[in-house]
Amino acid sequence: MTSSPLNQPLLVLTSVPEAELAEQLARSLVEQQLAACVNILAPVASVYRWAGKIEQATEIPLLIKSTQARYAELERAILRAHPYDVPEIVVLPVSGGLASYLQWMRDETAAPLQT
C-alpha cells in the first residue's frame, strides 16, 4: 500500500494573515482528515511584489502534513478559507523520514469510510 503514488507523503506550505484563521484552518484540515498535522508557526514578515508594487505583511505560516491522495481536496479547502486572491500553496514531496511517522501521516489522512 505504501508504494502507491497516492500514498506519497507531502508537506504543504501556506500562510494566512491572522492567527485566528490559522487555527481555524488547521483544525478544519485535521478534522476533515485532509491533514494528519498542521504546525502553526510564529508570525513572519513577508516582502513580496503584488500588482507591480513591493508590499510587506505579517503572515502566519502553516506546515501541513498530508498525502498525494488528499491533495486536491486539501487545496480546495485552503482556497475556500483563504482571503487572498492568490494564496501561497507550495507542495513538497517527502522523500524520506521515520517510517512509522510517515505511516501515521498516511493512516490519519486515509479517506473516511462512507456509512
PDB file of C-alpha atoms in Angstrom, residues 1-75:
ATOM      1  CA  MET A   1       0.000   0.000   0.000  1.00  0.00           C
ATOM      2  CA  THR A   2       2.747   2.500   0.832  1.00  0.00           C
ATOM      3  CA  SER A   3       4.308   2.193  -2.642  1.00  0.00           C
ATOM      4  CA  SER A   4       1.311   3.784  -4.420  1.00  0.00           C
ATOM      5  CA  PRO A   5       1.941   7.330  -5.701  1.00  0.00           C
ATOM      6  CA  LEU A   6      -1.271   8.373  -3.934  1.00  0.00           C
ATOM      7  CA  ASN A   7       0.309   7.389  -0.614  1.00  0.00           C
ATOM      8  CA  GLN A   8       3.220   9.797  -1.207  1.00  0.00           C
ATOM      9  CA  PRO A   9       3.582  11.936   1.930  1.00  0.00           C
ATOM     10  CA  LEU A  10       3.520  15.674   1.266  1.00  0.00           C
ATOM     11  CA  LEU A  11       4.456  18.803   3.146  1.00  0.00           C
ATOM     12  CA  VAL A  12       2.176  21.634   2.022  1.00  0.00           C
ATOM     13  CA  LEU A  13       3.115  25.217   2.856  1.00  0.00           C
ATOM     14  CA  THR A  14       0.729  28.117   3.110  1.00  0.00           C
ATOM     15  CA  SER A  15       0.444  31.302   5.109  1.00  0.00           C
ATOM     16  CA  VAL A  16      -2.519  33.327   6.326  1.00  0.00           C
ATOM     17  CA  PRO A  17      -2.826  36.897   7.591  1.00  0.00           C
ATOM     18  CA  GLU A  18      -4.242  36.173  11.076  1.00  0.00           C
ATOM     19  CA  ALA A  19      -3.620  33.752  13.949  1.00  0.00           C
ATOM     20  CA  GLU A  20      -7.352  33.045  14.345  1.00  0.00           C
ATOM     21  CA  LEU A  21      -7.656  31.985  10.702  1.00  0.00           C
ATOM     22  CA  ALA A  22      -4.523  29.840  11.044  1.00  0.00           C
ATOM     23  CA  GLU A  23      -6.073  27.985  13.989  1.00  0.00           C
ATOM     24  CA  GLN A  24      -9.443  27.583  12.274  1.00  0.00           C
ATOM     25  CA  LEU A  25      -7.881  26.297   9.049  1.00  0.00           C
ATOM     26  CA  ALA A  26      -5.529  23.921  10.873  1.00  0.00           C
ATOM     27  CA  ARG A  27      -8.360  22.422  12.930  1.00  0.00           C
ATOM     28  CA  SER A  28     -10.636  22.105   9.906  1.00  0.00           C
ATOM     29  CA  LEU A  29      -7.999  20.339   7.799  1.00  0.00           C
ATOM     30  CA  VAL A  30      -7.274  17.821  10.560  1.00  0.00           C
ATOM     31  CA  GLU A  31     -10.980  17.275  11.320  1.00  0.00           C
ATOM     32  CA  GLN A  32     -11.643  16.544   7.630  1.00  0.00           C
ATOM     33  CA  GLN A  33      -8.642  14.160   7.531  1.00  0.00           C
ATOM     34  CA  LEU A  34      -7.075  16.281   4.806  1.00  0.00           C
ATOM     35  CA  ALA A  35      -4.040  16.722   7.067  1.00  0.00           C
ATOM     36  CA  ALA A  36      -2.512  14.488   9.706  1.00  0.00           C
ATOM     37  CA  CYS A  37      -0.990  17.501  11.448  1.00  0.00           C
ATOM     38  CA  VAL A  38      -0.654  21.228  10.890  1.00  0.00           C
ATOM     39  CA  ASN A  39       2.121  23.217  12.522  1.00  0.00           C
ATOM     40  CA  ILE A  40       1.235  26.861  13.080  1.00  0.00           C
ATOM     41  CA  LEU A  41       4.464  28.824  13.111  1.00  0.00           C
ATOM     42  CA  ALA A  42       5.292  32.197  14.640  1.00  0.00           C
ATOM     43  CA  PRO A  43       4.324  35.257  12.625  1.00  0.00           C
ATOM     44  CA  VAL A  44       6.790  36.289   9.934  1.00  0.00           C
ATOM     45  CA  ALA A  45       7.311  39.426   7.887  1.00  0.00           C
ATOM     46  CA  SER A  46       6.727  38.698   4.202  1.00  0.00           C
ATOM     47  CA  VAL A  47       8.045  41.011   1.496  1.00  0.00           C
ATOM     48  CA  TYR A  48       6.642  40.439  -1.990  1.00  0.00           C
ATOM     49  CA  ARG A  49       5.624  42.106  -5.229  1.00  0.00           C
ATOM     50  CA  TRP A  50       1.889  42.356  -5.870  1.00  0.00           C
ATOM     51  CA  ALA A  51       0.206  44.291  -8.664  1.00  0.00           C
ATOM     52  CA  GLY A  52       3.514  45.941  -9.548  1.00  0.00           C
ATOM     53  CA  LYS A  53       4.269  47.240  -6.039  1.00  0.00           C
ATOM     54  CA  ILE A  54       6.546  45.983  -3.268  1.00  0.00           C
ATOM     55  CA  GLU A  55       4.374  45.024  -0.290  1.00  0.00           C
ATOM     56  CA  GLN A  56       5.101  43.869   3.248  1.00  0.00           C
ATOM     57  CA  ALA A  57       2.751  41.995   5.545  1.00  0.00           C
ATOM     58  CA  THR A  58       2.823  39.919   8.683  1.00  0.00           C
ATOM     59  CA  GLU A  59       1.706  36.353   7.998  1.00  0.00           C
ATOM     60  CA  ILE A  60       1.283  33.112   9.921  1.00  0.00           C
ATOM     61  CA  PRO A  61       2.991  30.178   8.133  1.00  0.00           C
ATOM     62  CA  LEU A  62       1.394  26.726   8.237  1.00  0.00           C
ATOM     63  CA  LEU A  63       3.205  23.424   7.656  1.00  0.00           C
ATOM     64  CA  ILE A  64       0.572  20.899   6.587  1.00  0.00           C
ATOM     65  CA  LYS A  65       1.354  17.164   6.597  1.00  0.00           C
ATOM     66  CA  SER A  66      -0.773  15.252   4.109  1.00  0.00           C
ATOM     67  CA  THR A  67      -0.608  12.804   1.204  1.00  0.00           C
ATOM     68  CA  GLN A  68      -0.952  12.996  -2.550  1.00  0.00           C
ATOM     69  CA  ALA A  69      -4.306  11.196  -2.299  1.00  0.00           C
ATOM     70  CA  ARG A  70      -5.780  14.087  -0.274  1.00  0.00           C
ATOM     71  CA  TYR A  71      -4.010  16.956  -2.017  1.00  0.00           C
ATOM     72  CA  ALA A  72      -6.773  18.078  -4.416  1.00  0.00           C
ATOM     73  CA  GLU A  73      -9.310  18.296  -1.582  1.00  0.00           C
ATOM     74  CA  LEU A  74      -6.739  19.978   0.658  1.00  0.00           C
ATOM     75  CA  GLU A  75      -6.032  22.628  -1.965  1.00  0.00           C
TER      76      GLU A  75
END
